[in-house]
Structures are given as structure tokens and as C-alpha cells.
mmCIF file of C-alpha atoms and ligand atoms in Angstrom:
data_model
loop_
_atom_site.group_PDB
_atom_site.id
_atom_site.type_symbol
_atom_site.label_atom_id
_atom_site.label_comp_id
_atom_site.label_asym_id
_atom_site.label_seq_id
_atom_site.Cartn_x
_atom_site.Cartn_y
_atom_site.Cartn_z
ATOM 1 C CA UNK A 25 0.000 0.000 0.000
ATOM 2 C CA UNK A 26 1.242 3.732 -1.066
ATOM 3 C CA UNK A 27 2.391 5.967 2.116
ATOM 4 C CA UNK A 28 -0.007 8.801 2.518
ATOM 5 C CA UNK A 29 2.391 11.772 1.569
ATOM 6 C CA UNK A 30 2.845 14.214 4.099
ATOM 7 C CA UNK A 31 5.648 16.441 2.635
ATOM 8 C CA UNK A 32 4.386 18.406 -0.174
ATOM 9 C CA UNK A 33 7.457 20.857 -0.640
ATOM 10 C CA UNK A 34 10.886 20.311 0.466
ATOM 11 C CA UNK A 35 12.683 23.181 1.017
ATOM 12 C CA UNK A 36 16.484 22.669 0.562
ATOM 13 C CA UNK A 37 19.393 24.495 0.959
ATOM 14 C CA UNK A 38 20.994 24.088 -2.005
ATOM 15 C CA UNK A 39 20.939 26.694 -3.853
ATOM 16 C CA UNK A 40 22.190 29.341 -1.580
ATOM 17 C CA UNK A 41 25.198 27.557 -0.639
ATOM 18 C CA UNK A 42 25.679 27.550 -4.309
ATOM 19 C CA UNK A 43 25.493 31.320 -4.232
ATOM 20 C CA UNK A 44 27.896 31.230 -1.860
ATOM 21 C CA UNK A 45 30.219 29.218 -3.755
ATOM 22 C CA UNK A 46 29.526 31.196 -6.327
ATOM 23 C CA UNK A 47 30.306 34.706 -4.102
ATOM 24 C CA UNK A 48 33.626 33.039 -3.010
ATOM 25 C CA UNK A 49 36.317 34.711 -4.761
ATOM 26 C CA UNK A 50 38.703 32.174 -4.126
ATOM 27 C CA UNK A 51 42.245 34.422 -3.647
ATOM 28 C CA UNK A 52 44.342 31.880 -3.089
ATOM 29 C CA UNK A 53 43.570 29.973 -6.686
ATOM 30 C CA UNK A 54 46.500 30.090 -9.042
ATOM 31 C CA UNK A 55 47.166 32.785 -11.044
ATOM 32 C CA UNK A 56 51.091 32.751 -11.149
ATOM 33 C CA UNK A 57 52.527 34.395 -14.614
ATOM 34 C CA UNK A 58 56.380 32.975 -13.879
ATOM 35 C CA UNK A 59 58.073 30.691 -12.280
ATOM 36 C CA UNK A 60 59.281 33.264 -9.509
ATOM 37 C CA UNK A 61 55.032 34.050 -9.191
ATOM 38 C CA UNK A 62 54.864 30.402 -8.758
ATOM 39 C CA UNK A 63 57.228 29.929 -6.178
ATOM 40 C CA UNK A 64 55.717 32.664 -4.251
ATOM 41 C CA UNK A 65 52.071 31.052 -4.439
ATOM 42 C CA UNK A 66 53.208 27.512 -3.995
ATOM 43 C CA UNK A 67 54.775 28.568 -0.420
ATOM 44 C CA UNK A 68 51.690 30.575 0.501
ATOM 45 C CA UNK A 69 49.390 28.022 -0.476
ATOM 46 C CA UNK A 70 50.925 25.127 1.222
ATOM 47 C CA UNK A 71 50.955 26.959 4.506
ATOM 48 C CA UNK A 72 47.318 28.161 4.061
ATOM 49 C CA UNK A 73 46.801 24.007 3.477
ATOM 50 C CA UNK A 74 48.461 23.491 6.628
ATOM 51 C CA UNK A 75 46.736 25.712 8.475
ATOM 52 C CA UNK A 76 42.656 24.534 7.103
ATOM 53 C CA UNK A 77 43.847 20.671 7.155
ATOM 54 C CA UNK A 78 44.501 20.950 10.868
ATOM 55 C CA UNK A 79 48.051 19.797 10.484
ATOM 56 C CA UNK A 80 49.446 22.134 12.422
ATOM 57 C CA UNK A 81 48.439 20.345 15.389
ATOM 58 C CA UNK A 82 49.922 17.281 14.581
ATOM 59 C CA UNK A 83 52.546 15.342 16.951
ATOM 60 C CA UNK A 84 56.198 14.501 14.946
ATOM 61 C CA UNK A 85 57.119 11.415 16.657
ATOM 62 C CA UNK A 86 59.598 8.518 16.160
ATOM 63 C CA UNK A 87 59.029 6.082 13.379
ATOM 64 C CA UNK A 88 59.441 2.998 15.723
ATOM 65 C CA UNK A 89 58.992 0.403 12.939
ATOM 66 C CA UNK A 90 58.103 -3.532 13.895
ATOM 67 C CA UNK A 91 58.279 -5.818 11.655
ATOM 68 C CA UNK A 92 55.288 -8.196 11.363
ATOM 69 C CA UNK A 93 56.147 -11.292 9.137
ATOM 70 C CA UNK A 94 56.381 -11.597 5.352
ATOM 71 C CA UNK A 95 55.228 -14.335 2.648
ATOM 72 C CA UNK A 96 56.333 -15.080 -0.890
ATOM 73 C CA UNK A 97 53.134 -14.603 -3.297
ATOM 74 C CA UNK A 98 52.503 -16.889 -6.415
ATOM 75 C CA UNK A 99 53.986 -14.845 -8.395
ATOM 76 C CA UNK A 100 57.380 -14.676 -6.587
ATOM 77 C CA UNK A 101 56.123 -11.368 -5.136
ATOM 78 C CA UNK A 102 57.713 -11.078 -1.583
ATOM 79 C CA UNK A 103 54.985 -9.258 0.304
ATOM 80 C CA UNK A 104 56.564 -8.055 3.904
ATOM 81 C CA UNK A 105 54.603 -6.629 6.446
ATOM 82 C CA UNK A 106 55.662 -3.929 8.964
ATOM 83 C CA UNK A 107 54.067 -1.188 10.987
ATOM 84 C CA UNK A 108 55.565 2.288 11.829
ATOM 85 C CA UNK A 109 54.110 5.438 14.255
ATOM 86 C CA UNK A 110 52.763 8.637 12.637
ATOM 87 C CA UNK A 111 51.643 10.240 15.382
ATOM 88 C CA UNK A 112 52.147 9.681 19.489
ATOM 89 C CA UNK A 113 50.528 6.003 19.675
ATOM 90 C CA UNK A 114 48.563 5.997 16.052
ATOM 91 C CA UNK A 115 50.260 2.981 13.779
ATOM 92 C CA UNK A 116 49.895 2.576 10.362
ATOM 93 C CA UNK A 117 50.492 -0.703 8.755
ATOM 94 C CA UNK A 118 51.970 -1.546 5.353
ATOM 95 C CA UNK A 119 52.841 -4.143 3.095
ATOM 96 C CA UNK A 120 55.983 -3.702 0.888
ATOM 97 C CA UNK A 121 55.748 -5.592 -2.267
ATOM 98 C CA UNK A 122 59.065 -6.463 -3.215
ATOM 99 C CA UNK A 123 59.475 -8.624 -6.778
ATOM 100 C CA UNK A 124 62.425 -11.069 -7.638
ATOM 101 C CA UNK A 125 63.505 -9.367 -10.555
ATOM 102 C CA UNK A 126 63.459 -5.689 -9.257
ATOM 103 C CA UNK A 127 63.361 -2.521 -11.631
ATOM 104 C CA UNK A 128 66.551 -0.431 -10.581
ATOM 105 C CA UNK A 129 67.342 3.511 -10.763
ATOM 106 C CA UNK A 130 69.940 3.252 -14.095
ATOM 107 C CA UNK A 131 72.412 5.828 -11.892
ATOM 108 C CA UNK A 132 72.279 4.827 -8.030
ATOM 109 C CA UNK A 133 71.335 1.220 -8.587
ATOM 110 C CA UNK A 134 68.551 2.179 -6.307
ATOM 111 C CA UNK A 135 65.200 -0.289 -6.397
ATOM 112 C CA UNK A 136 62.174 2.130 -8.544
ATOM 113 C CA UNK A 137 59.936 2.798 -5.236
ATOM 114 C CA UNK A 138 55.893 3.570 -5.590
ATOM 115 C CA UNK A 139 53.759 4.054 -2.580
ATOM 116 C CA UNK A 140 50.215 2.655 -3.574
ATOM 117 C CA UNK A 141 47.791 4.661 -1.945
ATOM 118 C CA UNK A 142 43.788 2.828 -0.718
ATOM 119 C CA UNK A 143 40.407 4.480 -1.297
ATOM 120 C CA UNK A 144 37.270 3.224 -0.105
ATOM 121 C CA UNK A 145 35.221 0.207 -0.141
ATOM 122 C CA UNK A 146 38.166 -2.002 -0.683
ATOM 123 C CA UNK A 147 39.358 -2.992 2.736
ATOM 124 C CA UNK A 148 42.261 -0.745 2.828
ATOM 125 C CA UNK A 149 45.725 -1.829 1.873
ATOM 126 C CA UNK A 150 44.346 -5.381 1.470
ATOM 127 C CA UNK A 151 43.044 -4.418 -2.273
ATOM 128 C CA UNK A 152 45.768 -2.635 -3.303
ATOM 129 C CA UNK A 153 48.333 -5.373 -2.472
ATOM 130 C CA UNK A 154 46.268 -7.674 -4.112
ATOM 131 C CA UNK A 155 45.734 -10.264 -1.031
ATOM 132 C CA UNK A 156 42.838 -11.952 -2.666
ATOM 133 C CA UNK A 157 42.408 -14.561 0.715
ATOM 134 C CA UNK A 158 38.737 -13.078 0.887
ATOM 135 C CA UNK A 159 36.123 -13.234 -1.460
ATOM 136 C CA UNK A 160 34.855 -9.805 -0.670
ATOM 137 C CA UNK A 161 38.727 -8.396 -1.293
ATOM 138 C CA UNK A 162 38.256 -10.430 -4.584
ATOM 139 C CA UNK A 163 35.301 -8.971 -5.719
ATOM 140 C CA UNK A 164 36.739 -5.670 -4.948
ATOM 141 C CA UNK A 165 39.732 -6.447 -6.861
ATOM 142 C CA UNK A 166 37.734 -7.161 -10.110
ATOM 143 C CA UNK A 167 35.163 -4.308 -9.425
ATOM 144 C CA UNK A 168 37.365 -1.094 -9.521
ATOM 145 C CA UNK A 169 41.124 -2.809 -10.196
ATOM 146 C CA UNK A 170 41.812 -2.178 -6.914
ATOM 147 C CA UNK A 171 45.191 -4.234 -7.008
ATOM 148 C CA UNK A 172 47.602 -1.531 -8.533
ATOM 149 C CA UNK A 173 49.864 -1.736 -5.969
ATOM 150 C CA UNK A 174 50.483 -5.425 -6.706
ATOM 151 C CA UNK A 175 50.496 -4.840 -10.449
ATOM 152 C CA UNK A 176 52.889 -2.145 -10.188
ATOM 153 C CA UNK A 177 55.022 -4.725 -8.268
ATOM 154 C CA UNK A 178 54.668 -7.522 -11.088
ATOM 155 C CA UNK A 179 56.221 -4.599 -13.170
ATOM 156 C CA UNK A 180 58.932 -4.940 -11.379
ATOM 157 C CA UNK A 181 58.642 -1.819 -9.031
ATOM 158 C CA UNK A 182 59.094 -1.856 -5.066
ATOM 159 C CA UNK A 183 55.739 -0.698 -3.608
ATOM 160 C CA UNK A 184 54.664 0.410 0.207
ATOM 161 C CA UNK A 185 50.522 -0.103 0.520
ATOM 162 C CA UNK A 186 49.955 1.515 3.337
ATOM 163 C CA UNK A 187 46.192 1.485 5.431
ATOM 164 C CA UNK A 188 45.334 5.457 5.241
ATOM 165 C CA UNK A 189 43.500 5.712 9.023
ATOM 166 C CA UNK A 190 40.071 4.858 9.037
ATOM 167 C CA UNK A 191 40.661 1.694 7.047
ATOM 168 C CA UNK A 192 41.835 -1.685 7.351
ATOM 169 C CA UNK A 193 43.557 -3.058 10.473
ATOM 170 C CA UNK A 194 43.021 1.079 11.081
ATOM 171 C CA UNK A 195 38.656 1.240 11.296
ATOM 172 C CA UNK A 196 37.587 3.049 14.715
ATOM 173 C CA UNK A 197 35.991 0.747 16.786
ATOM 174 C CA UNK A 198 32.327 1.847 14.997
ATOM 175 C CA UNK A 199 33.388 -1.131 12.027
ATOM 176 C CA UNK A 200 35.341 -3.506 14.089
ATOM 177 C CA UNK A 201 34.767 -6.952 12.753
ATOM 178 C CA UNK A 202 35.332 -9.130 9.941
ATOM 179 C CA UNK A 203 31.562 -9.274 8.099
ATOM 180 C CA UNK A 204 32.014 -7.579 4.261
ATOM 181 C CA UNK A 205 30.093 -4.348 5.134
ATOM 182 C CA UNK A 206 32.677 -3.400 7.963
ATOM 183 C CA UNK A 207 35.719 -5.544 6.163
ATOM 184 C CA UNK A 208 35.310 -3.570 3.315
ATOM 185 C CA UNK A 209 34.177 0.698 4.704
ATOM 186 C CA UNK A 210 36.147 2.709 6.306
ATOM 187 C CA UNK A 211 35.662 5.229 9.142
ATOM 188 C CA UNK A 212 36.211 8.726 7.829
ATOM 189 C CA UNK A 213 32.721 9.658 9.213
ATOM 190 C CA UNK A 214 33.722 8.769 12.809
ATOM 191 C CA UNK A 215 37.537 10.239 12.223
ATOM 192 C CA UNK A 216 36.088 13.652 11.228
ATOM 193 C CA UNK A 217 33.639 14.106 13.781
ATOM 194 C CA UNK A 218 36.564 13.701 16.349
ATOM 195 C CA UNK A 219 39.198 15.377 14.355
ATOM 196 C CA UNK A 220 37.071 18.580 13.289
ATOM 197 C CA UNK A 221 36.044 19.976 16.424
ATOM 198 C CA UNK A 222 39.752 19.897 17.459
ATOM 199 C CA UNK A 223 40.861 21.812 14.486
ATOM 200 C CA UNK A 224 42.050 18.724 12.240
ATOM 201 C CA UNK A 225 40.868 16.864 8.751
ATOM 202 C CA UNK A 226 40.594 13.786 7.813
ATOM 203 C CA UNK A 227 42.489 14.380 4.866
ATOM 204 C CA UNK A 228 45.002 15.931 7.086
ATOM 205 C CA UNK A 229 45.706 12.952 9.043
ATOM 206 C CA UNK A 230 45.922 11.479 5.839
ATOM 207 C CA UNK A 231 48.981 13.352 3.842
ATOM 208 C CA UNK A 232 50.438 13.737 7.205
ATOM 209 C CA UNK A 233 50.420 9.870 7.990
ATOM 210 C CA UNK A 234 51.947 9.360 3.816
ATOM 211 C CA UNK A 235 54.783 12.232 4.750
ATOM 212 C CA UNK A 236 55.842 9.778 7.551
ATOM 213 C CA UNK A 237 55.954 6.759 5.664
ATOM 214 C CA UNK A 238 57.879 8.801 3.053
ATOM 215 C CA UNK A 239 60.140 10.166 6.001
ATOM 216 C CA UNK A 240 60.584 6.039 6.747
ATOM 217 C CA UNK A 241 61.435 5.119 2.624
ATOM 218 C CA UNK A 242 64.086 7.991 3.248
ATOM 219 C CA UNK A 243 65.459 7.221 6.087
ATOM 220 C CA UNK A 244 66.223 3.809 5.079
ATOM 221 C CA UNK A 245 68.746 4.790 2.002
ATOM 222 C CA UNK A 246 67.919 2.048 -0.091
ATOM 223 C CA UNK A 247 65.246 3.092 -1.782
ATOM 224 C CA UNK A 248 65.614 5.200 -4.655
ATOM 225 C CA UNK A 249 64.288 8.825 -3.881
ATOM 226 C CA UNK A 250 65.074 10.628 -7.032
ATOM 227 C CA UNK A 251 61.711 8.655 -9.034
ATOM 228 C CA UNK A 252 59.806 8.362 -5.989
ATOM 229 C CA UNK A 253 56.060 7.827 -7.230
ATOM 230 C CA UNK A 254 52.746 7.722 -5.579
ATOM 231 C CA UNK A 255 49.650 6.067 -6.929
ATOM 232 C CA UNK A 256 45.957 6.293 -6.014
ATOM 233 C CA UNK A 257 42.442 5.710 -6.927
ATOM 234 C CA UNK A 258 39.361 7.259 -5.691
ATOM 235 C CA UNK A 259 40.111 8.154 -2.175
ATOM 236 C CA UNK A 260 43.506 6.865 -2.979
ATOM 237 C CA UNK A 261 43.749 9.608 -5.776
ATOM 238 C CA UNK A 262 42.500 11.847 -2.997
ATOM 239 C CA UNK A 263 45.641 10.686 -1.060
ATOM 240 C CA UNK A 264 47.979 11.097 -3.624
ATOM 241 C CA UNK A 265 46.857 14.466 -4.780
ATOM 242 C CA UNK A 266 47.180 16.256 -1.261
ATOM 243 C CA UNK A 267 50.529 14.111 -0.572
ATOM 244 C CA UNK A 268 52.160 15.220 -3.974
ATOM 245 C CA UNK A 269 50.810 18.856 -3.563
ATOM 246 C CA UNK A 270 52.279 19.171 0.119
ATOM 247 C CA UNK A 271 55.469 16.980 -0.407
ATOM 248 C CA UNK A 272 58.336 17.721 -3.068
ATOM 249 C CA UNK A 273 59.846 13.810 -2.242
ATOM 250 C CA UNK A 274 56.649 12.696 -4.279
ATOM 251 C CA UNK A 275 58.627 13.023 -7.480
ATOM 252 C CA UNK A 276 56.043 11.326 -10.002
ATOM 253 C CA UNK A 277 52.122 10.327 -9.343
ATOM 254 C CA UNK A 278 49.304 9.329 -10.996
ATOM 255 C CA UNK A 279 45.777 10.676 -9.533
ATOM 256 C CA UNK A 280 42.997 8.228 -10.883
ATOM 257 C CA UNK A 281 39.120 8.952 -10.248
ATOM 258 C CA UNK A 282 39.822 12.058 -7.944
ATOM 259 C CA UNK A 283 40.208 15.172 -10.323
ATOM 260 C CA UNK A 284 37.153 17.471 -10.480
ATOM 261 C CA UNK A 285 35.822 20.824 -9.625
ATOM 262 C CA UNK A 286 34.439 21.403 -5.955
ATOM 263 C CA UNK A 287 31.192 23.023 -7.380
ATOM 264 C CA UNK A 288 29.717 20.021 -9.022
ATOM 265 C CA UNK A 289 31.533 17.308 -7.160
ATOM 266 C CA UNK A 290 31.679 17.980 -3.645
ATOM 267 C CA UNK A 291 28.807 20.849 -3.036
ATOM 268 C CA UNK A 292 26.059 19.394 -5.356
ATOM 269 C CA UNK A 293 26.985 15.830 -4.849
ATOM 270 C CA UNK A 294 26.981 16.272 -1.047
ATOM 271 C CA UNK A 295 26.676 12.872 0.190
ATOM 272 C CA UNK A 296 30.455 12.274 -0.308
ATOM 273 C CA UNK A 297 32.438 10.764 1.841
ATOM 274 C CA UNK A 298 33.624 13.190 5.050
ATOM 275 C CA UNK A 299 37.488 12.832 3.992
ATOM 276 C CA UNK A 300 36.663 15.278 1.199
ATOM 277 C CA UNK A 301 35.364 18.342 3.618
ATOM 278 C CA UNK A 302 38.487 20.636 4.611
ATOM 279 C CA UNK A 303 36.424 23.439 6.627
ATOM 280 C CA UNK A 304 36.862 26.930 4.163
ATOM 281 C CA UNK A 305 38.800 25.081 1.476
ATOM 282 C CA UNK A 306 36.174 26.174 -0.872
ATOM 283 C CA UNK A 307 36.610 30.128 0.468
ATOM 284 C CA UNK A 308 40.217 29.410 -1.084
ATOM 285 C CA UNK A 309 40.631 27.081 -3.848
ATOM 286 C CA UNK A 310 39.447 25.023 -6.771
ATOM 287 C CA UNK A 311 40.706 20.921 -6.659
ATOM 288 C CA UNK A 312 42.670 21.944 -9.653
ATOM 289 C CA UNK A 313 44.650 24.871 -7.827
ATOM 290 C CA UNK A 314 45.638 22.521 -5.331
ATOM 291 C CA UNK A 315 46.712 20.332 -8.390
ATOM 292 C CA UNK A 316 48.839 22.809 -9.839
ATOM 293 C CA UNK A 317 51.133 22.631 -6.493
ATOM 294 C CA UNK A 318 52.543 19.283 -8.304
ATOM 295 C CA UNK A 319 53.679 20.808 -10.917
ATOM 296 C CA UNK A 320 56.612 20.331 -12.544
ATOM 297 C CA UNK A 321 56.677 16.807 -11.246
ATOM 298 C CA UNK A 322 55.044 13.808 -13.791
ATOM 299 C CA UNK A 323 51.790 13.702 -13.363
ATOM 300 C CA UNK A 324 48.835 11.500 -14.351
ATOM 301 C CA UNK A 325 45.068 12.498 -14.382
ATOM 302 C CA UNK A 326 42.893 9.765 -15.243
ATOM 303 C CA UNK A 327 39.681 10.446 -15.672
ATOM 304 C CA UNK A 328 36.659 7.830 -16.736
ATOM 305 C CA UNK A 329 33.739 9.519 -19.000
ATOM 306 C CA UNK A 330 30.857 7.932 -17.190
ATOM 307 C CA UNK A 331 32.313 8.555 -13.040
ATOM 308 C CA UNK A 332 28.669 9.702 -11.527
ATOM 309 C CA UNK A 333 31.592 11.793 -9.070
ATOM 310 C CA UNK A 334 32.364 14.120 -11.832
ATOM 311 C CA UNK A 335 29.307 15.542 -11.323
ATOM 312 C CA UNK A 336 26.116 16.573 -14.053
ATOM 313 C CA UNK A 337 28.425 18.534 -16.377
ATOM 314 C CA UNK A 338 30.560 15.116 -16.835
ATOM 315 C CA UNK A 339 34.084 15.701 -17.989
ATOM 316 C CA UNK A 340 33.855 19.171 -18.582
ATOM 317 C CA UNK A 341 33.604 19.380 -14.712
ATOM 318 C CA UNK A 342 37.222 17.976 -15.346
ATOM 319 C CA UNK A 343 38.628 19.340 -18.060
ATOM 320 C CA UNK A 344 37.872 22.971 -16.266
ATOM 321 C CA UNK A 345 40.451 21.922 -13.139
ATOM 322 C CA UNK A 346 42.765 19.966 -15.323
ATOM 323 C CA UNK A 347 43.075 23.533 -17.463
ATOM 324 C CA UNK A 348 44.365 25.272 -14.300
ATOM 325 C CA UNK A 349 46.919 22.625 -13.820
ATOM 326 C CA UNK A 350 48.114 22.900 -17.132
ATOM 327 C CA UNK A 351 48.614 26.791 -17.084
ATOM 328 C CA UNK A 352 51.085 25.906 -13.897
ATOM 329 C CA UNK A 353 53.556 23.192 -16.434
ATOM 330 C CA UNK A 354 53.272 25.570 -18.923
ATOM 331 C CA UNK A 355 55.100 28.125 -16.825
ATOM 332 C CA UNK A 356 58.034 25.686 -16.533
ATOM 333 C CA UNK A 357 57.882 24.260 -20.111
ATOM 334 C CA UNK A 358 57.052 21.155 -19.053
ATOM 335 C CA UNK A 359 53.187 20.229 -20.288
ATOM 336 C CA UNK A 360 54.531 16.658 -21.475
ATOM 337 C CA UNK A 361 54.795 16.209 -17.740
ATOM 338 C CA UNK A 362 50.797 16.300 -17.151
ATOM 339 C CA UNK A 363 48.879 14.055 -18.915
ATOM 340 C CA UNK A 364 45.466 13.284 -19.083
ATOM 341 C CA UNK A 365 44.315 9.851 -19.540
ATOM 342 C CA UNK A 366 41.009 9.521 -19.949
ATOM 343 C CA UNK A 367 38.824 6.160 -20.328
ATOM 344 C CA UNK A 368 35.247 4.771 -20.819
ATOM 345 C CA UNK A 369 32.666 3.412 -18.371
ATOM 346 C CA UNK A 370 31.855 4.669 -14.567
ATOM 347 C CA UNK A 371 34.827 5.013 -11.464
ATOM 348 C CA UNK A 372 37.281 2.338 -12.194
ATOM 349 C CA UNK A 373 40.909 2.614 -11.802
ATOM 350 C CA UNK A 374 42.313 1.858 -15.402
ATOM 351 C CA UNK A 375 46.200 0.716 -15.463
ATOM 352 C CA UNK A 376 46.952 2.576 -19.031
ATOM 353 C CA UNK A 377 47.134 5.413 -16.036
ATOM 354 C CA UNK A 378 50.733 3.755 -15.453
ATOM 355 C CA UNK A 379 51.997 3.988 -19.198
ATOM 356 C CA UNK A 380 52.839 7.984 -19.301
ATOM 357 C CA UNK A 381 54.985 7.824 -15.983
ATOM 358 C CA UNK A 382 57.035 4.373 -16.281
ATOM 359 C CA UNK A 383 58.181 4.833 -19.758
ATOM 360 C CA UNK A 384 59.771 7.876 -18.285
ATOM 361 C CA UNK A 385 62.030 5.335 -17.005
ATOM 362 C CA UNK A 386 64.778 5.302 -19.213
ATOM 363 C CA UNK A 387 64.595 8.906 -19.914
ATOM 364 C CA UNK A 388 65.288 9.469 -16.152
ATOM 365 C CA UNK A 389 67.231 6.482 -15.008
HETATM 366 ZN ZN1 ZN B 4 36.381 8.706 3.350
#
């Protein structure tokens, strides 16, 4: 039987934050004419990041690294497991994929190092390093192509898949336990009601916790620093795009699924996940300003047509922020170092995203 309606108008408030989006005159947006212009912004804009992220408030701590056991995957993959600290008593645990037959830096002999970076719905760091001892991993595996991390290491690459907080062996205690629907989510909605009323983002835990474990890959000298890359889909492109826009070490990154104007994408579509919400990040700039921080570093945008997160306007709501990054490599010569890949279908991590950066290889090496 129908329900008898009861709500004849709903009245939303849509619209006038729209407005307001709209009044926003976003100062802090690039609009560098040279390099030196650049410079300038880039410095200002990071510490204005700082500041809305929360970051400021974060604890610098000892690493403290524990080893926790290691396995050799069919594929001759040796995938180790360790832990280190990122904050006073907040772990994060990571697999490092290590193949037989590793791809080395041509001038320091160095192994090629990627950090592979989680977004949601996939268990974590569990997708990414392709542990397919669940079904539920498995079917996210096959669903969005969650494994990069594990491809990348096939390739021959050394890879770190880290849990970001909120996910993985790192869920508050709201999605403790092993059934798919709490396997699988994360607990950004839980993180950023504690973290926001004390002045911190989730995304700022975030980039903070991946500036550690690149503090770690540093500190260890093995690793080669010079082609350091960072990978990411989804809320792993979310990762990698505020990691490789605070942090110079990030020397080449692809950002897949996670490239889009704020308007569309975060204000209309407003049932996104709370990682995305920086509190006045929308007074101050566009995703695409924030972008153009990466530049002159490689970088990959890939973008599918159909992703219901690049809002009604589709990939124009792209091609709008991916503009502004371009205007920053132009200012250094360098617009073969931003490419755009984009591909068919709805949000799905495609690995042609990988093509543009590692055949940079042997130009680099
Ligand atoms: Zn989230």
C-alpha cells in the first residue's frame, strides 16, 4: 500500500550555498605568470593548506617500525609486512611488495619505489596489495582494479601499501569486525567528527600519515628517492593528490578517479564521503589549484567519462580543473609532464594510467 504523503514541498538548501560558492572569490587559486610568481604562491598556499587541514596540530614522533612477518606470493612477489608510528601512539600498517627481478634507478642502482595509496570500499591496503584470501577483497579487486599496488610490483617496481587511518587493520571501533560491510568501509565519518572539532581533517591525518611513511622510505637509504612515485584511486587519488601537492619527495604520481571541480563534485553531490570536507577550502581554492602545487613533477590524471563523481556537467567538470593545472607546467615548459588519460565506463581505476609515468624510465634512469 502507497504511504499517505505528508511532505508536499521540500525546502532545501541548495541553492544558496551555491550562491555562496559562487560569491567566493577564491584568492588563493593560481594565477602565477612565472616561475618566480609560482614559487611565491606555492609557499603561501601550502601553509594556508596546513593551516585549514589541521596539520598544524599534529605530533612529529619517532618512526618505531616492527616488523610483522612476510610471505612469498605466487607470483614470486615477496609481500613483507611492517608497521611504523605517525603520530604519538597511532600505527599505520603496510605491506611492501618487493618482486624477484626488481626494476633499478639506471644511476644509483637504487630499487624504482611507488607508494600505492587505498580508497574506499576495498578494505584498505588489502586491495591494493592484491591479497585476494577473501572473497569480498576479490570482488573488490575485479570491481574497480583495486590491485595496482600489486600490479605495479609484477612490473617490477618496489611498492609500500599503506592502510590510510580509518581503514583496514586502522577502522575506529564503529566497524570492528570481519563481516564484508565493515571488512570492506572505512571510518572517515567517525575520524572527522573527532578530528574537526579539534581543528584537524581527515584528509590531514591522511597526507600527514603518507609524509611519515615517506620520512621512513628515506630514512632507510635504499630506496631510490630521485623517481619516488605515488599512486591512487578514488580516495587513494584523494591521497595522492594532497601528498604530492604538500610533499616535493613525491617526485612522479598518478591521480585516478579524484580530479574534479568542488562546485559540481563535492557541493552538489553532497553525500560524499567526510574525507573530502576541509572546513573553508572552498573560500580558497578550486581541486585543480591545489593540483597545480605538483607541478613540474610527472603527473597522471585519469579520468573515466561515465564517473557519476564528476558531477552533471561530466568531464567538462574535469577538463575545467585539469586547465588550471596545465597553465602551472606551462610556466616551466614542461606540459609533457601532465597528462590526461582519460577512459570509458563509470569510477574504475584503469592501469593505461601507469603507461605515461614508467616509460619515463629510461629517460630518467
Ligand atoms: Zn572517506
Amino acid at each position: 500500500m502507497d504511504q499517505e504523503k505528508h511532505t508536499e514541498h521540500y525546502y532545501t538548501c541548495l541553492s544558496l550555498m551555491q550562491q555562496k560558492f559562487d560569491r567566493c572569490k577564491r584568492e588563493d587559486r593560481f594565477l602565477a605568470e612565472s616561475v618566480e610568481e609560482f614559487t611565491v604562491w606555492k609557499k603561501r598556499v601550502r601553509d594556508l593548506l596546513t593551516e585549514l587541514t589541521g596539520q598544524r596540530n599534529m605530533i612529529p614522533c619517532e618512526a618505531l617500525p616492527v616488523d610483522e612477518g612476510e610471505e612469498k606470493t605466487k607470483d614470486g612477489i615477496l609481500r613483507k609486512k611492517f608497521r611504523i608510528q605517525t603520530e604519538p601512539g597511532v600505527y599505520m600498517p603496510c605491506y611492501l611488495l618487493i618482486p624477484e627481478d626488481k626494476k633499478l634507478n639506471k644511476t644509483n642502482k637504487k630499487p624504482l619505489t611507488f607508494l600505492a595509496l587505498p580508497g574506499h570500499l576495498g578494505g584498505g591496503k588489502e586491495s591494493v596489495a592484491g591479497k585476494r584470501d577473501r572473497p569480498d577483497i576479490v570482488k573488490a579487486i575485479e570491481q574497480f582494479h583495486y590491485d595496482y599496488g600489486y600490479q605495479l610490483a609484477l612490473q617490477g617496481y618496489t611498492v609500500f601499501c599503506p592502510d590510510c587511518r580509518g581503514f583496514g587493520e586502522r577502522r575506529e571501533e564503529a566497524l570492528w569486525g570481519e563481516e564484508e560491510e565493515k571488512y570492506l568501509n572505512g571510518t572517515c565519518y567517525n575520524l572527522s567528527h573527532m578530528a574537526e572539532a579539534l581543528g584537524e581533517t581527515v584528509i590531514g591525518m591522511l597526507s600527514w600519515d603518507i609524509s611519515r611513511l615517506v620520512d621512513f622510505i628515506e630514512q632507510q637509504g635504499i630506496y631510490d628517492m630521485e623517481q619516488l612515485g605515488c599512486i591512487g584511486f578514488s580516495g587513494g587519488g584523494m591521497q595522492t593528490l594532497w601528498s604530492a601537492a604538500q610533499d616535493d619527495r613525491i617526485k612522479r604520481c598518478v591521480i585516478s578517479g579524484y580530479m574534479y571541480g568542488y562546485r559540481d563534485s563535492l557541493l552538489e553531490l553532497n553525500g560524499n564521503c567526510n574525507c573530502n570536507y576541509v572546513p573553508h577550502l572552498f573560500e580558497h581554492l578550486d581541486m585543480g589549484d591545489i593540483g597545480a602545487l605538483i607541478a613540474p613533477r610527472q603527473v597522471v590524471i585519469q579520468s573515466c567519462r561515465k564517473d557519476h563523481l564528476n558531477g552533471r556537467r561530466g568531464l567538462t567538470n574535469v577538463y575545467e580543473q585539469v586547465d588550471t593545472m596545465k597553465k602551472a607546467y606551462r610556466l616551466f615548459g614542461r606540459e609533457d609532464f601532465l597528462f590526461h588519460d582519460i577512459q570509458e565506463g563509470g569510477h574504475c581505476w584503469h592501469e593505461e594510467a601507469l603507461l605515461p609515468i614508467l616509460n619515463e624510465d629510461c629517460n630518467q634512469g
